[in-house]
């Protein structure tokens, strides 16, 4: 069972959070707190696997509370303010639930927690952001690499990447067959250097898998329905040269 601590200074919100926790078969509710200071006391006396923690609380907010923990458990933040999402990734939150959230959203977060819990209790690869090595004397596998996302270490297949999007200090990896991108703390320069020549940077914020481009329309690259990526002036010549070498004419 995954030991859970619920923290929220609003009684009704805490009551709802506790009710959701109790509906998850692999969760064991070990406490419910109305302040970070109360939660701190529980953490000093009991092993907790995951915190479901509100951010906006008096005395000590949830983000600062998690930062000051020496060995923090897994964390899922809950808040009514979406601007905290990026900040949540910086403290390695497993997930971020925007209030008001329903049971379905909570169940998705619970499954992320379960996956991370299982990883932490088994041997996982230590290399992050580098090619995986199949064996001691074998060559690196350049078709896959690992990234950190939501406190997980995830294998990514290069061929599955449709495009990469810059987002402040983070990258969004848009993958084939995945409705939501992976978000990881990484620079565009590092990603551009790693990816093979089937990828091209077309804008300061976008690297595309050239094999996934479906159409080019004026100043935009079309990756699929409702996915239009701009071509930046600094990258236009390189992209047009690539395109002209692959256009069939009479």
PDB file of C-alpha atoms in Angstrom:
ATOM      1  CA  UNK A   1       0.000   0.000   0.000  1.00  0.00           C
ATOM      2  CA  UNK A   2       1.146   3.546  -0.768  1.00  0.00           C
ATOM      3  CA  UNK A   3       1.052   5.691   2.381  1.00  0.00           C
ATOM      4  CA  UNK A   4      -0.635   9.044   1.716  1.00  0.00           C
ATOM      5  CA  UNK A   5      -0.813  12.331   3.618  1.00  0.00           C
ATOM      6  CA  UNK A   6      -3.457  14.916   2.631  1.00  0.00           C
ATOM      7  CA  UNK A   7      -2.825  18.631   3.287  1.00  0.00           C
ATOM      8  CA  UNK A   8      -5.277  21.490   2.645  1.00  0.00           C
ATOM      9  CA  UNK A   9      -6.257  24.460   4.796  1.00  0.00           C
ATOM     10  CA  UNK A  10      -9.840  24.534   3.435  1.00  0.00           C
ATOM     11  CA  UNK A  11     -12.050  22.033   5.337  1.00  0.00           C
ATOM     12  CA  UNK A  12     -14.330  21.211   2.389  1.00  0.00           C
ATOM     13  CA  UNK A  13     -11.396  20.795  -0.009  1.00  0.00           C
ATOM     14  CA  UNK A  14      -9.621  18.543   2.512  1.00  0.00           C
ATOM     15  CA  UNK A  15     -12.791  16.502   2.985  1.00  0.00           C
ATOM     16  CA  UNK A  16     -13.111  15.982  -0.780  1.00  0.00           C
ATOM     17  CA  UNK A  17      -9.421  15.099  -1.121  1.00  0.00           C
ATOM     18  CA  UNK A  18      -9.676  12.521   1.665  1.00  0.00           C
ATOM     19  CA  UNK A  19     -12.776  11.001   0.040  1.00  0.00           C
ATOM     20  CA  UNK A  20     -10.903  10.578  -3.250  1.00  0.00           C
ATOM     21  CA  UNK A  21      -7.878   9.041  -1.513  1.00  0.00           C
ATOM     22  CA  UNK A  22     -10.092   6.478   0.190  1.00  0.00           C
ATOM     23  CA  UNK A  23     -11.485   5.404  -3.183  1.00  0.00           C
ATOM     24  CA  UNK A  24      -8.063   4.400  -4.508  1.00  0.00           C
ATOM     25  CA  UNK A  25      -7.450   0.712  -3.611  1.00  0.00           C
ATOM     26  CA  UNK A  26      -3.646   0.997  -3.467  1.00  0.00           C
ATOM     27  CA  UNK A  27      -3.654   4.122  -1.228  1.00  0.00           C
ATOM     28  CA  UNK A  28      -3.528   4.060   2.584  1.00  0.00           C
ATOM     29  CA  UNK A  29      -4.539   7.378   4.170  1.00  0.00           C
ATOM     30  CA  UNK A  30      -2.120   8.042   7.033  1.00  0.00           C
ATOM     31  CA  UNK A  31      -3.227  11.535   7.979  1.00  0.00           C
ATOM     32  CA  UNK A  32      -5.105  14.675   7.016  1.00  0.00           C
ATOM     33  CA  UNK A  33      -3.712  18.110   7.870  1.00  0.00           C
ATOM     34  CA  UNK A  34      -4.906  21.688   7.613  1.00  0.00           C
ATOM     35  CA  UNK A  35      -1.405  23.215   7.585  1.00  0.00           C
ATOM     36  CA  UNK A  36       2.124  22.443   6.464  1.00  0.00           C
ATOM     37  CA  UNK A  37       3.322  22.732  10.071  1.00  0.00           C
ATOM     38  CA  UNK A  38       0.899  20.004  11.135  1.00  0.00           C
ATOM     39  CA  UNK A  39       2.098  17.829   8.244  1.00  0.00           C
ATOM     40  CA  UNK A  40       5.717  18.398   9.262  1.00  0.00           C
ATOM     41  CA  UNK A  41       5.000  16.879  12.660  1.00  0.00           C
ATOM     42  CA  UNK A  42       3.517  13.736  11.053  1.00  0.00           C
ATOM     43  CA  UNK A  43       6.462  13.365   8.659  1.00  0.00           C
ATOM     44  CA  UNK A  44       8.855  13.408  11.608  1.00  0.00           C
ATOM     45  CA  UNK A  45       7.153  10.388  13.154  1.00  0.00           C
ATOM     46  CA  UNK A  46       5.845   8.359  10.225  1.00  0.00           C
ATOM     47  CA  UNK A  47       7.064   7.197   6.800  1.00  0.00           C
ATOM     48  CA  UNK A  48       4.909   8.775   4.085  1.00  0.00           C
ATOM     49  CA  UNK A  49       5.180   7.842   0.401  1.00  0.00           C
ATOM     50  CA  UNK A  50       3.222  10.707  -1.165  1.00  0.00           C
ATOM     51  CA  UNK A  51       1.827  14.104  -0.196  1.00  0.00           C
ATOM     52  CA  UNK A  52      -1.306  15.538  -1.776  1.00  0.00           C
ATOM     53  CA  UNK A  53      -0.571  19.124  -0.849  1.00  0.00           C
ATOM     54  CA  UNK A  54      -2.366  22.425  -1.386  1.00  0.00           C
ATOM     55  CA  UNK A  55      -0.071  25.307  -2.347  1.00  0.00           C
ATOM     56  CA  UNK A  56      -1.861  28.372  -0.990  1.00  0.00           C
ATOM     57  CA  UNK A  57      -1.842  27.932   2.780  1.00  0.00           C
ATOM     58  CA  UNK A  58      -1.196  30.335   5.670  1.00  0.00           C
ATOM     59  CA  UNK A  59       2.084  30.374   7.636  1.00  0.00           C
ATOM     60  CA  UNK A  60       3.947  28.155   5.157  1.00  0.00           C
ATOM     61  CA  UNK A  61       2.724  27.516   1.615  1.00  0.00           C
ATOM     62  CA  UNK A  62       2.903  24.056   0.100  1.00  0.00           C
ATOM     63  CA  UNK A  63       5.699  24.840  -2.365  1.00  0.00           C
ATOM     64  CA  UNK A  64       8.023  26.258   0.316  1.00  0.00           C
ATOM     65  CA  UNK A  65       7.100  23.402   2.644  1.00  0.00           C
ATOM     66  CA  UNK A  66       8.200  20.760   0.114  1.00  0.00           C
ATOM     67  CA  UNK A  67      11.392  22.682  -0.727  1.00  0.00           C
ATOM     68  CA  UNK A  68      12.548  22.701   2.898  1.00  0.00           C
ATOM     69  CA  UNK A  69      12.077  18.943   3.392  1.00  0.00           C
ATOM     70  CA  UNK A  70      15.423  17.123   3.541  1.00  0.00           C
ATOM     71  CA  UNK A  71      14.079  13.912   2.009  1.00  0.00           C
ATOM     72  CA  UNK A  72      10.665  14.789   0.552  1.00  0.00           C
ATOM     73  CA  UNK A  73       8.182  12.074  -0.387  1.00  0.00           C
ATOM     74  CA  UNK A  74       6.502  12.106  -3.800  1.00  0.00           C
ATOM     75  CA  UNK A  75       4.278  15.163  -4.163  1.00  0.00           C
ATOM     76  CA  UNK A  76       1.063  15.981  -6.011  1.00  0.00           C
ATOM     77  CA  UNK A  77       0.179  19.664  -5.689  1.00  0.00           C
ATOM     78  CA  UNK A  78      -3.411  20.879  -5.600  1.00  0.00           C
ATOM     79  CA  UNK A  79      -4.304  24.535  -6.143  1.00  0.00           C
ATOM     80  CA  UNK A  80      -6.747  26.879  -7.823  1.00  0.00           C
ATOM     81  CA  UNK A  81      -3.939  28.833  -9.527  1.00  0.00           C
ATOM     82  CA  UNK A  82      -2.576  27.476 -12.818  1.00  0.00           C
ATOM     83  CA  UNK A  83       0.518  29.723 -12.754  1.00  0.00           C
ATOM     84  CA  UNK A  84       2.072  27.365 -10.199  1.00  0.00           C
ATOM     85  CA  UNK A  85       2.316  24.501 -12.713  1.00  0.00           C
ATOM     86  CA  UNK A  86       5.880  25.223 -13.912  1.00  0.00           C
ATOM     87  CA  UNK A  87       7.017  25.900 -10.356  1.00  0.00           C
ATOM     88  CA  UNK A  88       5.630  22.495  -9.422  1.00  0.00           C
ATOM     89  CA  UNK A  89       7.870  20.784 -11.992  1.00  0.00           C
ATOM     90  CA  UNK A  90      10.890  22.574 -10.515  1.00  0.00           C
ATOM     91  CA  UNK A  91      10.371  20.803  -7.219  1.00  0.00           C
ATOM     92  CA  UNK A  92       9.862  17.462  -9.026  1.00  0.00           C
ATOM     93  CA  UNK A  93       6.146  17.164  -8.390  1.00  0.00           C
ATOM     94  CA  UNK A  94       4.578  13.954  -9.705  1.00  0.00           C
ATOM     95  CA  UNK A  95       1.499  15.834 -10.874  1.00  0.00           C
ATOM     96  CA  UNK A  96      -0.465  19.046 -10.518  1.00  0.00           C
ATOM     97  CA  UNK A  97      -4.229  19.064  -9.918  1.00  0.00           C
ATOM     98  CA  UNK A  98      -6.047  22.282 -10.726  1.00  0.00           C
ATOM     99  CA  UNK A  99      -9.055  22.921  -8.483  1.00  0.00           C
ATOM    100  CA  UNK A 100     -11.845  22.078  -8.819  1.00  0.00           C
ATOM    101  CA  UNK A 101     -10.764  18.606  -9.975  1.00  0.00           C
ATOM    102  CA  UNK A 102     -12.933  15.515 -10.221  1.00  0.00           C
ATOM    103  CA  UNK A 103     -12.412  11.868  -9.391  1.00  0.00           C
ATOM    104  CA  UNK A 104     -11.216  11.054 -12.916  1.00  0.00           C
ATOM    105  CA  UNK A 105      -8.432  13.666 -12.696  1.00  0.00           C
ATOM    106  CA  UNK A 106      -7.492  12.378  -9.258  1.00  0.00           C
ATOM    107  CA  UNK A 107      -7.381   8.770 -10.502  1.00  0.00           C
ATOM    108  CA  UNK A 108      -4.986   9.783 -13.296  1.00  0.00           C
ATOM    109  CA  UNK A 109      -2.695  11.417 -10.730  1.00  0.00           C
ATOM    110  CA  UNK A 110      -2.967   8.331  -8.510  1.00  0.00           C
ATOM    111  CA  UNK A 111      -1.831   6.092 -11.370  1.00  0.00           C
ATOM    112  CA  UNK A 112       1.204   8.348 -11.934  1.00  0.00           C
ATOM    113  CA  UNK A 113       2.027   8.036  -8.253  1.00  0.00           C
ATOM    114  CA  UNK A 114       1.677   4.237  -8.442  1.00  0.00           C
ATOM    115  CA  UNK A 115       3.977   4.036 -11.483  1.00  0.00           C
ATOM    116  CA  UNK A 116       6.617   6.168  -9.766  1.00  0.00           C
ATOM    117  CA  UNK A 117       6.288   4.195  -6.528  1.00  0.00           C
ATOM    118  CA  UNK A 118       6.919   0.952  -8.423  1.00  0.00           C
ATOM    119  CA  UNK A 119       9.954   2.469 -10.154  1.00  0.00           C
ATOM    120  CA  UNK A 120      11.405   3.654  -6.861  1.00  0.00           C
ATOM    121  CA  UNK A 121      11.059   0.214  -5.356  1.00  0.00           C
ATOM    122  CA  UNK A 122      12.801  -1.553  -8.225  1.00  0.00           C
ATOM    123  CA  UNK A 123      16.079  -1.024 -10.039  1.00  0.00           C
ATOM    124  CA  UNK A 124      15.809   1.825 -12.569  1.00  0.00           C
ATOM    125  CA  UNK A 125      18.313   3.231 -15.096  1.00  0.00           C
ATOM    126  CA  UNK A 126      20.595   5.910 -13.643  1.00  0.00           C
ATOM    127  CA  UNK A 127      21.425   7.602 -16.941  1.00  0.00           C
ATOM    128  CA  UNK A 128      19.185  10.577 -17.660  1.00  0.00           C
ATOM    129  CA  UNK A 129      19.323  12.595 -20.843  1.00  0.00           C
ATOM    130  CA  UNK A 130      21.828  10.140 -22.341  1.00  0.00           C
ATOM    131  CA  UNK A 131      21.556   7.123 -24.650  1.00  0.00           C
ATOM    132  CA  UNK A 132      20.723   3.852 -22.942  1.00  0.00           C
ATOM    133  CA  UNK A 133      23.416   1.175 -22.911  1.00  0.00           C
ATOM    134  CA  UNK A 134      22.228  -2.357 -23.576  1.00  0.00           C
ATOM    135  CA  UNK A 135      25.248  -4.135 -22.065  1.00  0.00           C
ATOM    136  CA  UNK A 136      28.691  -3.549 -20.628  1.00  0.00           C
ATOM    137  CA  UNK A 137      30.627  -3.927 -23.892  1.00  0.00           C
ATOM    138  CA  UNK A 138      27.931  -3.049 -26.392  1.00  0.00           C
ATOM    139  CA  UNK A 139      27.544   0.152 -28.367  1.00  0.00           C
ATOM    140  CA  UNK A 140      25.157   2.864 -27.092  1.00  0.00           C
ATOM    141  CA  UNK A 141      21.582   2.603 -28.307  1.00  0.00           C
ATOM    142  CA  UNK A 142      21.132   5.906 -30.122  1.00  0.00           C
ATOM    143  CA  UNK A 143      17.498   5.161 -30.937  1.00  0.00           C
ATOM    144  CA  UNK A 144      16.379   5.809 -27.363  1.00  0.00           C
ATOM    145  CA  UNK A 145      17.273   8.052 -24.438  1.00  0.00           C
ATOM    146  CA  UNK A 146      15.971   8.849 -20.959  1.00  0.00           C
ATOM    147  CA  UNK A 147      14.516  12.069 -19.594  1.00  0.00           C
ATOM    148  CA  UNK A 148      13.194  13.108 -16.201  1.00  0.00           C
ATOM    149  CA  UNK A 149       9.533  14.083 -16.130  1.00  0.00           C
ATOM    150  CA  UNK A 150       7.164  14.294 -13.156  1.00  0.00           C
ATOM    151  CA  UNK A 151       9.931  12.806 -10.970  1.00  0.00           C
ATOM    152  CA  UNK A 152      10.002   9.751 -13.260  1.00  0.00           C
ATOM    153  CA  UNK A 153      12.820   8.546 -15.500  1.00  0.00           C
ATOM    154  CA  UNK A 154      11.201   7.785 -18.842  1.00  0.00           C
ATOM    155  CA  UNK A 155      12.607   6.093 -21.937  1.00  0.00           C
ATOM    156  CA  UNK A 156      11.871   7.988 -25.151  1.00  0.00           C
ATOM    157  CA  UNK A 157      12.194   6.506 -28.630  1.00  0.00           C
ATOM    158  CA  UNK A 158      13.670   9.031 -31.055  1.00  0.00           C
ATOM    159  CA  UNK A 159      11.402   7.797 -33.846  1.00  0.00           C
ATOM    160  CA  UNK A 160       8.330   8.536 -31.689  1.00  0.00           C
ATOM    161  CA  UNK A 161       9.154  12.233 -31.356  1.00  0.00           C
ATOM    162  CA  UNK A 162       6.947  14.333 -33.620  1.00  0.00           C
ATOM    163  CA  UNK A 163       8.278  17.694 -32.544  1.00  0.00           C
ATOM    164  CA  UNK A 164       9.964  19.424 -29.608  1.00  0.00           C
ATOM    165  CA  UNK A 165       8.594  22.651 -28.177  1.00  0.00           C
ATOM    166  CA  UNK A 166      10.510  25.057 -25.920  1.00  0.00           C
ATOM    167  CA  UNK A 167       8.690  26.352 -22.851  1.00  0.00           C
ATOM    168  CA  UNK A 168      10.844  28.692 -20.757  1.00  0.00           C
ATOM    169  CA  UNK A 169      13.539  26.450 -19.205  1.00  0.00           C
ATOM    170  CA  UNK A 170      11.605  23.308 -20.098  1.00  0.00           C
ATOM    171  CA  UNK A 171      10.890  21.277 -23.231  1.00  0.00           C
ATOM    172  CA  UNK A 172       7.676  19.617 -24.327  1.00  0.00           C
ATOM    173  CA  UNK A 173       8.270  16.374 -26.223  1.00  0.00           C
ATOM    174  CA  UNK A 174       5.256  15.707 -28.458  1.00  0.00           C
ATOM    175  CA  UNK A 175       5.218  11.961 -29.079  1.00  0.00           C
ATOM    176  CA  UNK A 176       3.412   9.707 -31.524  1.00  0.00           C
ATOM    177  CA  UNK A 177       0.294   8.198 -29.992  1.00  0.00           C
ATOM    178  CA  UNK A 178       0.541  10.258 -26.785  1.00  0.00           C
ATOM    179  CA  UNK A 179      -2.259  12.820 -26.179  1.00  0.00           C
ATOM    180  CA  UNK A 180      -0.134  14.848 -23.748  1.00  0.00           C
ATOM    181  CA  UNK A 181       3.519  15.856 -24.202  1.00  0.00           C
ATOM    182  CA  UNK A 182       6.307  14.889 -21.830  1.00  0.00           C
ATOM    183  CA  UNK A 183       7.670  17.932 -20.014  1.00  0.00           C
ATOM    184  CA  UNK A 184      11.328  17.861 -19.005  1.00  0.00           C
ATOM    185  CA  UNK A 185      13.919  20.314 -17.680  1.00  0.00           C
ATOM    186  CA  UNK A 186      16.296  20.520 -20.655  1.00  0.00           C
ATOM    187  CA  UNK A 187      17.647  23.081 -23.136  1.00  0.00           C
ATOM    188  CA  UNK A 188      16.826  23.236 -26.846  1.00  0.00           C
ATOM    189  CA  UNK A 189      20.561  23.327 -27.606  1.00  0.00           C
ATOM    190  CA  UNK A 190      21.147  20.036 -25.788  1.00  0.00           C
ATOM    191  CA  UNK A 191      18.221  18.376 -27.528  1.00  0.00           C
ATOM    192  CA  UNK A 192      19.222  19.734 -30.947  1.00  0.00           C
ATOM    193  CA  UNK A 193      22.751  18.381 -30.514  1.00  0.00           C
ATOM    194  CA  UNK A 194      21.494  14.919 -29.564  1.00  0.00           C
ATOM    195  CA  UNK A 195      18.824  14.384 -32.218  1.00  0.00           C
ATOM    196  CA  UNK A 196      19.824  12.902 -35.624  1.00  0.00           C
ATOM    197  CA  UNK A 197      19.682  14.795 -38.934  1.00  0.00           C
ATOM    198  CA  UNK A 198      16.097  13.687 -39.558  1.00  0.00           C
ATOM    199  CA  UNK A 199      15.238  16.506 -37.131  1.00  0.00           C
ATOM    200  CA  UNK A 200      15.521  20.212 -37.907  1.00  0.00           C
ATOM    201  CA  UNK A 201      15.059  23.362 -35.908  1.00  0.00           C
ATOM    202  CA  UNK A 202      12.551  25.582 -37.743  1.00  0.00           C
ATOM    203  CA  UNK A 203      11.998  28.204 -35.058  1.00  0.00           C
ATOM    204  CA  UNK A 204      13.611  29.280 -31.795  1.00  0.00           C
ATOM    205  CA  UNK A 205      10.839  27.333 -30.036  1.00  0.00           C
ATOM    206  CA  UNK A 206      10.435  24.280 -32.309  1.00  0.00           C
ATOM    207  CA  UNK A 207      12.430  21.292 -33.554  1.00  0.00           C
ATOM    208  CA  UNK A 208      10.479  19.047 -35.929  1.00  0.00           C
ATOM    209  CA  UNK A 209      10.867  15.450 -37.000  1.00  0.00           C
ATOM    210  CA  UNK A 210      11.084  15.961 -40.769  1.00  0.00           C
ATOM    211  CA  UNK A 211       9.624  12.502 -41.339  1.00  0.00           C
ATOM    212  CA  UNK A 212       6.427  13.549 -39.521  1.00  0.00           C
ATOM    213  CA  UNK A 213       5.767  16.777 -41.471  1.00  0.00           C
ATOM    214  CA  UNK A 214       2.521  16.390 -43.442  1.00  0.00           C
ATOM    215  CA  UNK A 215       2.395  19.764 -45.218  1.00  0.00           C
ATOM    216  CA  UNK A 216       4.130  23.114 -45.580  1.00  0.00           C
ATOM    217  CA  UNK A 217       1.813  26.088 -46.039  1.00  0.00           C
ATOM    218  CA  UNK A 218       3.440  29.507 -46.506  1.00  0.00           C
ATOM    219  CA  UNK A 219       5.175  30.275 -43.226  1.00  0.00           C
ATOM    220  CA  UNK A 220       3.930  27.241 -41.351  1.00  0.00           C
ATOM    221  CA  UNK A 221       4.812  23.581 -40.998  1.00  0.00           C
ATOM    222  CA  UNK A 222       1.768  21.375 -40.505  1.00  0.00           C
ATOM    223  CA  UNK A 223       2.312  18.345 -38.280  1.00  0.00           C
ATOM    224  CA  UNK A 224      -1.304  17.162 -38.169  1.00  0.00           C
ATOM    225  CA  UNK A 225      -4.854  18.388 -37.573  1.00  0.00           C
ATOM    226  CA  UNK A 226      -4.745  21.758 -35.805  1.00  0.00           C
ATOM    227  CA  UNK A 227      -0.969  21.604 -35.369  1.00  0.00           C
ATOM    228  CA  UNK A 228       0.608  24.540 -37.179  1.00  0.00           C
ATOM    229  CA  UNK A 229       4.201  25.432 -36.298  1.00  0.00           C
ATOM    230  CA  UNK A 230       5.757  28.734 -37.448  1.00  0.00           C
ATOM    231  CA  UNK A 231       8.963  28.886 -39.482  1.00  0.00           C
ATOM    232  CA  UNK A 232      11.318  31.465 -37.992  1.00  0.00           C
ATOM    233  CA  UNK A 233      13.238  33.883 -40.222  1.00  0.00           C
ATOM    234  CA  UNK A 234      16.599  32.660 -38.939  1.00  0.00           C
ATOM    235  CA  UNK A 235      15.779  29.053 -39.878  1.00  0.00           C
ATOM    236  CA  UNK A 236      13.860  29.608 -43.110  1.00  0.00           C
ATOM    237  CA  UNK A 237      16.745  29.227 -45.571  1.00  0.00           C
ATOM    238  CA  UNK A 238      17.898  25.895 -44.146  1.00  0.00           C
ATOM    239  CA  UNK A 239      14.363  24.511 -44.164  1.00  0.00           C
ATOM    240  CA  UNK A 240      13.626  25.737 -47.703  1.00  0.00           C
ATOM    241  CA  UNK A 241      16.852  24.115 -48.940  1.00  0.00           C
ATOM    242  CA  UNK A 242      15.765  20.819 -47.385  1.00  0.00           C
ATOM    243  CA  UNK A 243      12.344  21.192 -48.997  1.00  0.00           C
ATOM    244  CA  UNK A 244      13.584  22.120 -52.479  1.00  0.00           C
ATOM    245  CA  UNK A 245      15.824  19.018 -52.595  1.00  0.00           C
ATOM    246  CA  UNK A 246      12.793  16.804 -51.997  1.00  0.00           C
ATOM    247  CA  UNK A 247      10.169  18.351 -54.266  1.00  0.00           C
ATOM    248  CA  UNK A 248       9.390  16.217 -57.308  1.00  0.00           C
ATOM    249  CA  UNK A 249       8.800  18.191 -60.509  1.00  0.00           C
ATOM    250  CA  UNK A 250       8.502  17.438 -64.195  1.00  0.00           C
TER     251      UNK A 250
END
